[in-house]
XYZ file of C-alpha atoms in Angstrom:
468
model
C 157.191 126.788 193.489
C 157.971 123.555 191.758
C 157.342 122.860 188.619
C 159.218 119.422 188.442
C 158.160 116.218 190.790
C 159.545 116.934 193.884
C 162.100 114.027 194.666
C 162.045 112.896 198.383
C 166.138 112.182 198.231
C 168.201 114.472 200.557
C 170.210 116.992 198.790
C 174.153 116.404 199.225
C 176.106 119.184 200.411
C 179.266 120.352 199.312
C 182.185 121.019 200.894
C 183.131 124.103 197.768
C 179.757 125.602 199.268
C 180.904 128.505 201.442
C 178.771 130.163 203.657
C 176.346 132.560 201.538
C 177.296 135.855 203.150
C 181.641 134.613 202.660
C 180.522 133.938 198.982
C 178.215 136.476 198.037
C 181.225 138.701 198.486
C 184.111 136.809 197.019
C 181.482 136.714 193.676
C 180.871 140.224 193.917
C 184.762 140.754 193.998
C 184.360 143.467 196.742
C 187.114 145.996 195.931
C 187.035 148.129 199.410
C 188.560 146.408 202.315
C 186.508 145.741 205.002
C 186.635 144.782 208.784
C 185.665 142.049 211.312
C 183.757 139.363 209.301
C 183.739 141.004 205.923
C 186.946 141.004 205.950
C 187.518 137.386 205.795
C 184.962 137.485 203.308
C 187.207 139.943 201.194
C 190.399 137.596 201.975
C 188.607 134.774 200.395
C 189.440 134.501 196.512
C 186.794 132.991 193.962
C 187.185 129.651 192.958
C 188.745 129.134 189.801
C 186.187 127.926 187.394
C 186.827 125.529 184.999
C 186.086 125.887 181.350
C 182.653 124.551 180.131
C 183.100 121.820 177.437
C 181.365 121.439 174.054
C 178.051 119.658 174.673
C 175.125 118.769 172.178
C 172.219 121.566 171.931
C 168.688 119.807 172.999
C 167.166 119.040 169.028
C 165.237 122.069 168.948
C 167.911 124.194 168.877
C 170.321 122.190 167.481
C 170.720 123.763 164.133
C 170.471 127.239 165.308
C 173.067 126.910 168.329
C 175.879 125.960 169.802
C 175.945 124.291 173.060
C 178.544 124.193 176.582
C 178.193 122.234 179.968
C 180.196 121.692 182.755
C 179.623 121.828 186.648
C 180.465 124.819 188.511
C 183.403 124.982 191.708
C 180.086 124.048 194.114
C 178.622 120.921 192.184
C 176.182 122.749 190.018
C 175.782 121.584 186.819
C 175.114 124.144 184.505
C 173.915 124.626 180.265
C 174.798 127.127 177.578
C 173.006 127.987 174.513
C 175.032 130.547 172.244
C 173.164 131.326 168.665
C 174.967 131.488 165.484
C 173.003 134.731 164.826
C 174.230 136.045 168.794
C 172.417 139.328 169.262
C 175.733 139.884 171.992
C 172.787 140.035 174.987
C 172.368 137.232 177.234
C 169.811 135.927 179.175
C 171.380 134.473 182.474
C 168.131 132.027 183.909
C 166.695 130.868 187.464
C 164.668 127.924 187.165
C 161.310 126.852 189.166
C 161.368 124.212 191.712
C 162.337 124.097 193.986
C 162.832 120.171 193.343
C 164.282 118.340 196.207
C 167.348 115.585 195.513
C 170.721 116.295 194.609
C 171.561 118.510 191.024
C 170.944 116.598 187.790
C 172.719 118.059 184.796
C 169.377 116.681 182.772
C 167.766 119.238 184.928
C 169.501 122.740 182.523
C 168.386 120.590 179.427
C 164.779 120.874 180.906
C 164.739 124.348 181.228
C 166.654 125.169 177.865
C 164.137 123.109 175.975
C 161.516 125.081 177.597
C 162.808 128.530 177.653
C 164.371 127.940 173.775
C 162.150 131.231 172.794
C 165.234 133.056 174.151
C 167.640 131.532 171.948
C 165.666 131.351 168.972
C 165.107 135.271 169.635
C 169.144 135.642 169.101
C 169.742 135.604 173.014
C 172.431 133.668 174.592
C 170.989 131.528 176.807
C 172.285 129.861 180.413
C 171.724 127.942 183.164
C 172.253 126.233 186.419
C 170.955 123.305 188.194
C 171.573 124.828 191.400
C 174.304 123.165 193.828
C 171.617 121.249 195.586
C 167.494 121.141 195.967
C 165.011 122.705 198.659
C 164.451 125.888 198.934
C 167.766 127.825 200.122
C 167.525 131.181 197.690
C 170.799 132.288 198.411
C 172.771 129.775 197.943
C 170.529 129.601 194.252
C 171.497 132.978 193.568
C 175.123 132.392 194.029
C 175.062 129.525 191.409
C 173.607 132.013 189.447
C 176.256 134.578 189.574
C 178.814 131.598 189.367
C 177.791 130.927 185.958
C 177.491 134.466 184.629
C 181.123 134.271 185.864
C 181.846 131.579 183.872
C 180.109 132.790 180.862
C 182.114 136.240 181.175
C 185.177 134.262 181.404
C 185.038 131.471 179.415
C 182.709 131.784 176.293
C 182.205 135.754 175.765
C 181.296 139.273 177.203
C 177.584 140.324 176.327
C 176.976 143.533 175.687
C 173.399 143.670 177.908
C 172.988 140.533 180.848
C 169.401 139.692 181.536
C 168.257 137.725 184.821
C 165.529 135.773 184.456
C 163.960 134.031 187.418
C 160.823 131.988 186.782
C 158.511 130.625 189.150
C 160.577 130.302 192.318
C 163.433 131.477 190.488
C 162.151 134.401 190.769
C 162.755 134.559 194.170
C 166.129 133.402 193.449
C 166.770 136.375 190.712
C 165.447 138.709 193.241
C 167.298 137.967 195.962
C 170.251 137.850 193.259
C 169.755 141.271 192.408
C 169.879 142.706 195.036
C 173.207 140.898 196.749
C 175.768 141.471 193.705
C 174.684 144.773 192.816
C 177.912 145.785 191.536
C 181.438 143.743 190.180
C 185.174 143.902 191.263
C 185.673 146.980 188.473
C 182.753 148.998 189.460
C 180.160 147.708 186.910
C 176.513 146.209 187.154
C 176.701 142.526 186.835
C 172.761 142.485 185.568
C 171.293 144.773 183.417
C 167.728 144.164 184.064
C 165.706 141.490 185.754
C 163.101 139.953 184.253
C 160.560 137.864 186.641
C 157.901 135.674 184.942
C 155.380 133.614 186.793
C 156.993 134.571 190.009
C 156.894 133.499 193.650
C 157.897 136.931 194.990
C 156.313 137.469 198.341
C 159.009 135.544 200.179
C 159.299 132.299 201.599
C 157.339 133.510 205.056
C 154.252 134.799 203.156
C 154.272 132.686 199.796
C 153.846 129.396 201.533
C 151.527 130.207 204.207
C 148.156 129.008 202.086
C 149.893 125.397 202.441
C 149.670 124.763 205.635
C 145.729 126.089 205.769
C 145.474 123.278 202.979
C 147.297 120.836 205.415
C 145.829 121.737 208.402
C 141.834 121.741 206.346
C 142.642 118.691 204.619
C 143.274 116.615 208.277
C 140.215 117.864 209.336
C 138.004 117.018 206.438
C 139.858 113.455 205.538
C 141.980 112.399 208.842
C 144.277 110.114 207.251
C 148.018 112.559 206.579
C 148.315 111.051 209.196
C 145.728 108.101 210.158
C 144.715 108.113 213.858
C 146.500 104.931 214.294
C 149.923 106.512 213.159
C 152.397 108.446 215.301
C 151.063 111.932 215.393
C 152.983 115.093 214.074
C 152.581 118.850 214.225
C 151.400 119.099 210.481
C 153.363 122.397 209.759
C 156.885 120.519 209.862
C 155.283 118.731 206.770
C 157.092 115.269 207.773
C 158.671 113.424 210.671
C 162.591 113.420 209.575
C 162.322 109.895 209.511
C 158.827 109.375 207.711
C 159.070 106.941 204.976
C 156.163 108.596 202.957
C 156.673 109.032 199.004
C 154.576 110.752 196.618
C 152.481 107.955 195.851
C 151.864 107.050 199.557
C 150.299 110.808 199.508
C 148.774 110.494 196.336
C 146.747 107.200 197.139
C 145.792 108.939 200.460
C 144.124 112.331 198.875
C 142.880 109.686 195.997
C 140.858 107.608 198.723
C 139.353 110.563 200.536
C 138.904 113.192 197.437
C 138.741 110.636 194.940
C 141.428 113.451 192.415
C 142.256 110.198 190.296
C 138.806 110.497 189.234
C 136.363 112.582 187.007
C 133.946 115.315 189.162
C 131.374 112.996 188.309
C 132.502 109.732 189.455
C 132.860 111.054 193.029
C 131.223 110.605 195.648
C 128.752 112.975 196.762
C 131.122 112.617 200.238
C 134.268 113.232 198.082
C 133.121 116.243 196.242
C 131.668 118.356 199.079
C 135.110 117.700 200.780
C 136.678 118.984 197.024
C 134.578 121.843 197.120
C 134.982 122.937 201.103
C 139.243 122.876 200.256
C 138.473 124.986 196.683
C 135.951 127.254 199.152
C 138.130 127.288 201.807
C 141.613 127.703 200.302
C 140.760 129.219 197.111
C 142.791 127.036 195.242
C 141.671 124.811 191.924
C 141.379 120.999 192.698
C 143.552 120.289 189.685
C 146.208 121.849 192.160
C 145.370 120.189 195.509
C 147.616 117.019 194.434
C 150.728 120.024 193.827
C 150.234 122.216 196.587
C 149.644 118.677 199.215
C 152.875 117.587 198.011
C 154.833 120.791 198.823
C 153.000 120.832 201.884
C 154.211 117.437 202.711
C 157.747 117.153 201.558
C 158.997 120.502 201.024
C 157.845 121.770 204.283
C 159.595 118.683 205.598
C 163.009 120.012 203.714
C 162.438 123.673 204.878
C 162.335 122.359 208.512
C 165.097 119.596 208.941
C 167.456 121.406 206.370
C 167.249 125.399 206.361
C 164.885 126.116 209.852
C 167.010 123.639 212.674
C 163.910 121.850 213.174
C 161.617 124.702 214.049
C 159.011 125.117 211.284
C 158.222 129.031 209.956
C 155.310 128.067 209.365
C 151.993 128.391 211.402
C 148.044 129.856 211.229
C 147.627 131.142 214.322
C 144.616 134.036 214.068
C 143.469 132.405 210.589
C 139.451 133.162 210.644
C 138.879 130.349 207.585
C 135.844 130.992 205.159
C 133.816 129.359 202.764
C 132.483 125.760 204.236
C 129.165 124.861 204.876
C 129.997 125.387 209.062
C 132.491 127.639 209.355
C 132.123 127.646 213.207
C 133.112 124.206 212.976
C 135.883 124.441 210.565
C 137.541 127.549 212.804
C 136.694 125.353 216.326
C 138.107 122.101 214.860
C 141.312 122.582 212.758
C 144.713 121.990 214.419
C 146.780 125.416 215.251
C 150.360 125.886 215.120
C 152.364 128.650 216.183
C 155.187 129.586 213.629
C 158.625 129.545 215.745
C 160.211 133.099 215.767
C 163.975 132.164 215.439
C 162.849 129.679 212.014
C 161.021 132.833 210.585
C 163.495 134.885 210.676
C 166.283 132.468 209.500
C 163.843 131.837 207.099
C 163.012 135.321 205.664
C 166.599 136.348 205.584
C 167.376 133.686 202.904
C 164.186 134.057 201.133
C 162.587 137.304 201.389
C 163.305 140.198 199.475
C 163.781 143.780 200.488
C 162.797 145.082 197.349
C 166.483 147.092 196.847
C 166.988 146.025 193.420
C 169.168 148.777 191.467
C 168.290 148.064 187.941
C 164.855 147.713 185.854
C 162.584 144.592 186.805
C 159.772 144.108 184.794
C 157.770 141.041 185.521
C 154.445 139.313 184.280
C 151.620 136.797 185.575
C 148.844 135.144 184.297
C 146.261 136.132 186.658
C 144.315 132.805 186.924
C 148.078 131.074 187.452
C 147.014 128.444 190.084
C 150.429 127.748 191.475
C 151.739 131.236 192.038
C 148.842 133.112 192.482
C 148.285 136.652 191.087
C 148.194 138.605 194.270
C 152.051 137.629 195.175
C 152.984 140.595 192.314
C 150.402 142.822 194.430
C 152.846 142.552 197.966
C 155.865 142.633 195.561
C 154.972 145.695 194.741
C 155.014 146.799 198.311
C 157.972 145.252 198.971
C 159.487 147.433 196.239
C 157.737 150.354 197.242
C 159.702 149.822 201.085
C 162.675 149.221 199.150
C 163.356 152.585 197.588
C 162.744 150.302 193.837
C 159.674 150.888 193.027
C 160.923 153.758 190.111
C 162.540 150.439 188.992
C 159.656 147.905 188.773
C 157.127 147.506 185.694
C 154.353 144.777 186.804
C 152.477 143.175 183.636
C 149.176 140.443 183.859
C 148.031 138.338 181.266
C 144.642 136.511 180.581
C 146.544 133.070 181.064
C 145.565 130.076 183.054
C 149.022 128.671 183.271
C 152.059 128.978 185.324
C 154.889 127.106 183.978
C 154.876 129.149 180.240
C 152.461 131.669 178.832
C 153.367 131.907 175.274
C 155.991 132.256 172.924
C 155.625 135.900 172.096
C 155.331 136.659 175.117
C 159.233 136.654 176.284
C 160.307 138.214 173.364
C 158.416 141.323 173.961
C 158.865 141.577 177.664
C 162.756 141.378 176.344
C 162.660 144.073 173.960
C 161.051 146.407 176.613
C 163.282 145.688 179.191
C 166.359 146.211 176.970
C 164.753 149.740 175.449
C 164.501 150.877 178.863
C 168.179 149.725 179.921
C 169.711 151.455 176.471
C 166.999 154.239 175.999
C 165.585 154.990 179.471
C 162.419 154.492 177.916
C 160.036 153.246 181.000
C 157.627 150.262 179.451
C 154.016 150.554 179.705
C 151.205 147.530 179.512
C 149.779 149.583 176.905
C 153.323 149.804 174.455
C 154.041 146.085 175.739
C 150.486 144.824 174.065
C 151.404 146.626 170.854
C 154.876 145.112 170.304
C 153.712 141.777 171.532
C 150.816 141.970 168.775
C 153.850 142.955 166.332
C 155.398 140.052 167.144
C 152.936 137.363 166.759
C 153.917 137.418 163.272
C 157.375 135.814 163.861
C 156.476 133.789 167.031
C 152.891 132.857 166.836
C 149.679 133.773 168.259
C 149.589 134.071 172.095
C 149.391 137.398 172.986
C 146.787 138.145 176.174
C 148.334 141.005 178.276
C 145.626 142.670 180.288
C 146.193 147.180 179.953
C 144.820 147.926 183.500
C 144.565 144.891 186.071
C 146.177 145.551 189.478
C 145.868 142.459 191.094
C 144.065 142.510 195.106
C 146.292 142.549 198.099
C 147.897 139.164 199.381
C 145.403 139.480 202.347
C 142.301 138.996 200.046
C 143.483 135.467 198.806
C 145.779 134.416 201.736
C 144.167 134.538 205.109
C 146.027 136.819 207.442
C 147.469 135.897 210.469
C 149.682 136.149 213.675
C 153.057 136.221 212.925
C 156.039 136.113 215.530
């Protein structure tokens, strides 16, 4: 889920991009030789990458770091963070978004700046932009194993190579994990995965809560879009040619929620319609701006640019709670039927399967109101199908936030993970709470892991409903 503004430019393609099965196996450097389609796949040599160039380290790690940059054989831009005091490990990073609009190599200076608790904890650090925006996962997770490429290549072999997806990326380093699951001589080309605030219930179940909020918010406010305006089915998010930007939106929810304002200086109209969507959708109004704007224009992307026009998405068989008439609210929102061919082009770039061959330990906040709590509950399943669940260590956290919990946080969840990769010793929330508490004293106060939450099934925060 984003974490950036979403930008309402069309991604460019490029022509390096190969198709994601064709490149998932060049990557991998499959060494059997296959037949039919995989074995063009095999045929097809990686791209020679370039060597990243010396670049300037963002100021707060300047004088503990060394910095590279380049961009990647497929138009990624990418950033490396290498400490003088190297620990030989690195950490190889997703990012959130997914932000629509072509790669900006400002983006991997974002993330380092916020993720520089890795480097300052002796990790190398790196990461892509991603070739383009929207939400294609593979494609995300073969920029991902592009750069570890690169950094094998180019700057040094670690010892011990982390993925880290947050947010979204999580998606992304799940998906990653499980499609290059081993390297042309035989070895693992991740250690671990490490998952932190993640969106891990795939792109046909994480998303579904949006269009409730779209298809709630029309019937409460009636203007996304007016009656006088061409008419749309609400779960393609936007007409393909719909000149709408953020701020059009923004004034729109402002003039029938009144968000720019304080509770107070609502109107009594405004906040019973603010407190049907919380009721209803179970979402924080803080977030309503967020989640209307993924509703809006990444459902938009999703449908013109991954789906071929058919939207995934639909709420068919929802039974919505919470209002003052429920009756009503049931009998009068708009239903759409999710298309079955866009599903399932969608799920196969975006869900996981939960065959993941190495350690994943993940943590949420469970009061995170972007990527709720529950999500980790039907990752677990998904595991659990997949033959992983030996594999998976879920941790919650008294946090409010999504974006970054604390700094001694990451540490900790790294030393675990690394323990159980070089000692087979299986983490616990109970051993995880001690070392974090241990290392407050380098990193700061911040520790909050909860010992024995198991977070409710999907079902109890997103309605259910029909699916194709």
């Amino acid at each position: 889920m984003p974490e950036f503004p979403l930008s309402e430019t069309r991604p460019a393609r490029t022509a390096a991009a190969l198709p994601a099965t064709l490149l998932a196996m060049a990557l991998a450097g499959c060494a059997s030789a296959p037949t039919g389609p995989a074995a063009k796949a095999a045929a097809t040599a990686a791209i020679a990458e370039a060597a990243p160039a010396a670049a300037p380290c963002p100021k707060d790690v300047a004088a503990i770091a060394r910095c590279l940059s380049g961009q990647d054989s497929a138009g990624a831009y990418y950033l490396i963070a290498v400490p003088h005091l190297w620990n030989q490990h690195l950490v190889l990073h997703a990012h959130g978004g997914p932000a629509l609009g072509a790669p900006r190599a400002e983006r991997s200076v974002e993330d380092l700046e916020r993720w520089q608790i890795m480097v300052r904890a002796g990790y190398a650090w790196a990461g892509s932009t991603f070739r383009q925006g929207g939400v294609e996962v593979r494609a995300a997770a073969e920029d991902t194993e592009r750069l570890r490429q690169i950094f094998v290549q180019h700057v040094a072999k670690p010892q011990r190579t982390v993925l880290h997806g947050q947010s979204w990326g999580a998606s992304v380093a799940a998906k990653g994990a499980e499609m290059f699951q081993r390297t042309a001589d035989g070895k693992r080309p991740y250690d671990a995965v490490l998952l932190t605030s993640g969106v891990l219930a795939g792109g046909t179940r994480s998303y579904d809560f949006r269009t409730d909020l779209r298809v709630v918010y029309q019937y409460l406010c009636n203007n996304h879009p007016r009656p006088t305006e061409a008419q749309y089915p609400l779960h393609i998010g936007l007409p393909a040619d719909a000149a709408m930007t953020q701020a059009d939106l923004a004034a729109r929810l402002n003039e029938c929620l009144g968000l720019n304002r304080p509770a107070a200086e609502r109107t009594p109209e405004q906040q019973r319609k603010v407190k049907t969507i919380v009721d209803v959708i179970r979402i924080p109004a803080s977030s309503i701006q967020g989640h209307m704007n993924w509703a809006t224009f990444l459902f938009r992307d999703v449908v013109q640019h991954r789906t071929g026009g058919a939207s995934p998405f639909g709420n068919m068989g929802v039974v919505y709670k919470g209002s003052a008439d429920d009756a009503a609210l049931n009998a009068g929102v708009l239903r759409y039927r999710a298309d079955p061919q866009a599903v399932a082009r969608f799920a196969a770039d975006t869900d996981p399967t939960g065959r993941i061959p190495v350690p994943v330990l993940t943590v949420k906040g469970v009061d995170d109101p972007t990527a709720f709590v529950e999500l980790d509950a039907q990752f677990k399943v998904t595991m659990e199908q997949g033959g992983s669940s030996a594999r998976l260590v879920q941790t919650f956290t008294q946090h409010s936030t999504h974006s970054y919990l604390s700094d001694p946080t990451y540490p900790t969840l790294m030393n675990a993970l690394l323990r159980w990769v070089d000692e087979g010793a299986k983490p616990t929330p109970e051993g995880i709470a001690r070392d974090c508490a241990a290392q407050e004293a380098r990193y700061g106060k911040g520790c909050a892991f909860l010992l024995a939450y198991a977070p409710a099934p999907l079902a109890s925060r997103v309605y259910d409903r029909q699916r194709p």
